Short mmCIF file of C-alpha atoms in Angstrom, two decimals:
data_model
loop_
_atom_site.label_atom_id
_atom_site.label_comp_id
_atom_site.label_asym_id
_atom_site.label_seq_id
_atom_site.Cartn_x
_atom_site.Cartn_y
_atom_site.Cartn_z
CA MET A 1 70.33 194.05 193.29
CA GLU A 2 67.23 193.48 191.15
CA GLU A 3 65.01 194.49 194.07
CA GLU A 4 66.88 197.78 194.51
CA GLU A 5 66.70 198.51 190.76
CA THR A 6 62.96 197.88 190.68
CA LYS A 7 62.41 200.31 193.56
CA SER A 8 64.45 203.07 191.93
CA THR A 9 63.09 202.83 188.38
CA SER A 10 59.77 204.19 187.13
CA PHE A 11 57.98 203.54 183.85
CA SER A 12 58.56 207.16 182.83
CA GLU A 13 62.33 206.60 183.04
CA LEU A 14 62.12 203.76 180.51
CA GLY A 15 61.23 206.09 177.63
CA LEU A 16 57.60 205.11 177.03
CA SER A 17 55.22 207.49 175.27
CA GLY A 18 52.78 209.64 177.23
CA PRO A 19 49.58 207.74 176.36
CA LEU A 20 51.11 204.49 177.62
CA LEU A 21 52.20 206.11 180.87
CA GLU A 22 48.62 207.32 181.32
CA ALA A 23 47.29 203.80 180.76
CA LEU A 24 49.80 202.32 183.21
CA ASN A 25 48.73 204.84 185.82
CA GLN A 26 45.05 204.16 185.12
CA PHE A 27 45.50 200.42 185.61
CA LYS A 28 47.64 200.87 188.75
CA PHE A 29 50.92 199.62 187.31
CA SER A 30 52.98 201.34 189.98
CA LYS A 31 56.52 200.33 188.98
CA PRO A 32 58.15 198.07 186.40
CA THR A 33 59.20 194.52 187.21
CA PRO A 34 62.80 193.40 186.64
CA ILE A 35 62.09 191.93 183.21
CA GLN A 36 60.23 195.07 182.15
CA ILE A 37 63.18 197.21 183.24
CA GLU A 38 65.54 195.08 181.15
CA CYS A 39 63.34 194.60 178.06
CA ILE A 40 61.53 197.88 177.48
CA PRO A 41 64.56 200.11 176.65
CA PRO A 42 66.04 197.76 174.00
CA GLY A 43 62.51 197.19 172.71
CA ILE A 44 62.08 200.93 172.24
CA GLU A 45 65.46 201.00 170.47
CA GLY A 46 64.08 198.46 167.99
CA ARG A 47 66.34 195.57 168.99
CA ASP A 48 65.45 191.89 168.91
CA ILE A 49 65.03 190.43 172.40
CA ILE A 50 65.35 186.98 173.91
CA GLY A 51 63.86 186.90 177.39
CA ILE A 52 64.11 183.94 179.74
CA ALA A 53 61.62 184.45 182.53
CA PRO A 54 59.04 182.43 184.47
CA THR A 55 55.30 182.90 184.34
CA GLY A 56 54.25 185.74 186.63
CA SER A 57 57.34 187.86 185.97
CA GLY A 58 55.45 190.56 184.07
CA LYS A 59 56.80 189.50 180.69
CA THR A 60 53.61 190.28 178.75
CA ALA A 61 53.93 194.00 179.45
CA ALA A 62 57.67 193.70 178.79
CA PHE A 63 56.95 193.04 175.10
CA ALA A 64 53.52 194.68 174.79
CA LEU A 65 54.69 198.13 175.88
CA PRO A 66 57.51 198.50 173.30
CA ILE A 67 55.14 197.28 170.58
CA LEU A 68 52.49 199.80 171.58
CA HIS A 69 55.12 202.54 171.85
CA HIS A 70 56.14 201.98 168.22
CA LEU A 71 52.53 201.53 167.12
CA TRP A 72 51.77 205.01 168.48
CA ASP A 73 54.39 206.38 166.05
CA ASN A 74 53.35 204.15 163.14
CA PRO A 75 49.68 203.08 163.49
CA GLN A 76 49.52 200.63 160.58
CA GLY A 77 47.26 197.60 160.38
CA LEU A 78 48.83 194.19 160.99
CA PHE A 79 51.67 195.82 162.92
CA ALA A 80 52.52 192.86 165.17
CA CYS A 81 51.84 189.13 165.43
CA VAL A 82 52.02 187.31 168.76
CA LEU A 83 52.18 183.50 168.75
CA SER A 84 50.83 181.69 171.81
CA PRO A 85 50.81 177.96 172.65
CA THR A 86 47.25 177.96 174.02
CA ARG A 87 43.88 179.57 173.36
CA GLU A 88 43.59 180.68 176.97
CA LEU A 89 46.93 182.46 176.93
CA ALA A 90 46.09 184.09 173.60
CA TYR A 91 42.99 185.69 175.08
CA GLN A 92 44.95 186.82 178.15
CA LEU A 93 47.61 188.43 175.96
CA ALA A 94 45.02 190.22 173.82
CA SER A 95 43.29 191.50 176.95
CA GLN A 96 46.52 193.05 178.19
CA PHE A 97 47.22 194.67 174.82
CA ASP A 98 43.69 196.12 174.86
CA ALA A 99 44.14 197.50 178.38
CA LEU A 100 47.60 198.98 177.87
CA GLY A 101 46.74 200.32 174.42
CA VAL A 102 43.37 201.84 175.28
CA ALA A 103 44.70 205.40 175.05
CA ILE A 104 46.02 204.91 171.51
CA GLY A 105 42.97 203.03 170.20
CA VAL A 106 44.71 199.71 169.63
CA ARG A 107 42.76 197.04 167.73
CA THR A 108 43.51 193.41 168.53
CA THR A 109 42.19 190.16 167.08
CA VAL A 110 42.51 186.67 168.55
CA ILE A 111 42.94 183.83 166.04
CA VAL A 112 42.74 180.43 167.73
CA GLY A 113 41.48 176.96 166.88
CA GLY A 114 38.86 174.75 168.43
CA ASP A 115 35.26 175.83 167.96
CA GLU A 116 36.13 179.38 166.90
CA ASP A 117 34.39 180.49 163.68
CA ARG A 118 36.88 180.66 160.80
CA VAL A 119 34.66 182.93 158.70
CA ARG A 120 34.29 185.43 161.54
CA GLN A 121 38.06 185.33 162.04
CA ALA A 122 38.63 185.98 158.34
CA VAL A 123 36.34 189.01 158.53
CA MET A 124 38.27 190.35 161.51
CA LEU A 125 41.59 189.85 159.72
CA ALA A 126 40.26 191.72 156.69
CA LYS A 127 39.80 194.75 158.96
CA ARG A 128 43.58 194.79 159.49
CA PRO A 129 43.84 194.91 163.27
CA HIS A 130 47.03 196.35 164.73
CA ILE A 131 47.81 193.22 166.77
CA VAL A 132 47.07 189.59 165.85
CA VAL A 133 47.37 187.16 168.77
CA ALA A 134 47.19 183.59 167.53
CA THR A 135 47.88 179.94 168.05
CA PRO A 136 50.14 178.68 165.23
CA GLY A 137 47.85 176.03 163.75
CA ARG A 138 44.87 178.28 163.10
CA LEU A 139 47.04 181.19 161.98
CA LEU A 140 48.74 178.97 159.41
CA ASP A 141 45.32 177.86 158.16
CA HIS A 142 44.37 181.49 157.49
CA LEU A 143 47.69 182.22 155.80
CA LYS A 144 46.98 179.33 153.42
CA VAL A 145 43.28 179.84 152.66
CA THR A 146 42.07 183.32 153.67
CA LYS A 147 42.10 185.50 150.58
CA GLY A 148 44.05 188.72 150.91
CA PHE A 149 45.57 187.89 154.31
CA SER A 150 49.31 187.82 154.78
CA LEU A 151 51.89 188.88 157.34
CA ARG A 152 54.36 190.27 154.80
CA SER A 153 54.08 193.78 156.21
CA ILE A 154 54.31 193.10 159.95
CA LYS A 155 56.91 194.97 161.94
CA VAL A 156 57.11 192.79 165.07
CA LEU A 157 56.84 189.07 165.79
CA VAL A 158 56.51 187.73 169.34
CA LEU A 159 57.04 184.07 170.20
CA ASP A 160 55.59 183.80 173.69
CA GLU A 161 56.34 180.73 175.82
CA ALA A 162 58.53 179.53 172.98
CA ASP A 163 59.57 176.39 174.82
CA ARG A 164 55.93 175.27 174.91
CA LEU A 165 55.37 176.32 171.28
CA LEU A 166 58.26 174.21 170.06
CA GLU A 167 57.74 171.18 172.27
CA SER A 168 54.14 170.82 171.11
CA ASP A 169 52.74 169.85 167.72
CA PHE A 170 52.99 173.52 166.78
CA GLY A 171 56.68 173.31 165.89
CA ILE A 172 56.08 172.58 162.20
CA ALA A 173 53.42 175.30 161.97
CA VAL A 174 55.78 177.83 163.57
CA ASP A 175 58.45 177.00 160.98
CA GLU A 176 55.93 177.47 158.15
CA ILE A 177 54.73 180.80 159.56
CA LEU A 178 58.29 182.09 159.88
CA LYS A 179 58.81 181.49 156.14
CA THR A 180 55.97 183.92 155.33
CA LEU A 181 57.31 186.83 157.39
CA PRO A 182 59.47 189.72 156.22
CA LYS A 183 63.15 189.41 157.07
CA GLU A 184 63.22 193.05 158.09
CA ARG A 185 61.28 192.82 161.32
CA THR A 186 61.79 192.93 165.07
CA THR A 187 61.52 189.59 166.88
CA TYR A 188 60.87 189.02 170.57
CA LEU A 189 61.31 185.50 171.90
CA PHE A 190 60.18 184.75 175.46
CA SER A 191 60.53 181.41 177.18
CA ALA A 192 60.56 179.98 180.68
CA THR A 193 63.56 177.82 179.78
CA LEU A 194 66.27 177.94 177.12
CA THR A 195 65.82 174.52 175.53
CA ASP A 196 67.89 173.30 172.59
CA LYS A 197 64.98 174.00 170.23
CA VAL A 198 64.53 177.53 171.58
CA ALA A 199 68.27 178.19 171.25
CA LYS A 200 68.23 176.96 167.65
CA LEU A 201 65.21 179.12 166.85
CA GLN A 202 66.77 182.27 168.26
CA ARG A 203 70.04 181.69 166.39
CA ALA A 204 68.13 181.39 163.12
CA ASN A 205 65.67 184.24 163.58
CA LEU A 206 67.06 186.89 165.94
CA ARG A 207 69.70 189.44 164.97
CA ASN A 208 72.09 190.57 167.70
CA PRO A 209 69.37 190.28 170.34
CA ALA A 210 69.33 191.84 173.77
CA ARG A 211 69.51 188.88 176.15
CA VAL A 212 67.52 189.11 179.35
CA GLN A 213 67.24 186.44 182.01
CA VAL A 214 65.19 186.96 185.15
CA SER A 215 64.73 184.51 187.98
CA THR A 216 62.19 185.56 190.58
CA LYS A 217 60.00 183.91 193.15
CA GLN A 218 57.77 186.96 193.34
CA VAL A 219 54.64 186.93 191.19
CA TYR A 220 53.68 190.22 189.51
CA LEU A 221 50.12 190.79 188.36
#
């Protein structure tokens, strides 16, 4: 059933804006994956989403495209924050936002720990990028010490690979970050598995979410 739906559905049928369709065509995204088909329409409607899907299912575009669609209508700085469990994934996510959002001039900043320069990161945050992709520990550091930086105006929060975020040492940092965010926001939670911690998080932070679960052995690039 999923295979038939994927074949019969195009990105243009999902309601995405023209510049995003141009970018998808430019980067040879020929047709949406099952999770993109299920997530993009409720994302465009402004609903919270909980998506259970394995790596390689195309979930990054499933949340990036609705965010970019709304950003096109409301191009404010610090529009969305994406939390990632690893530095490597954070850079991958930012790269996909940059590619898909090239036609609308999206500005992304990666905020991760390790050897990354905190001062340089603070300068980038002061420029109010549209999308902040971050690991929780370093983002919380900036929320505490970087003058003038807050997430009180963001419109969208993404918790990517939430099971890994919550099973790691990041759990406390995630809780602290959530306390700084506006209640009136859209939240996307994506996870490979629905653990008890993920279920508790979604009950506390998502409002009437669209629930999407995709199981696939096929890997989408």
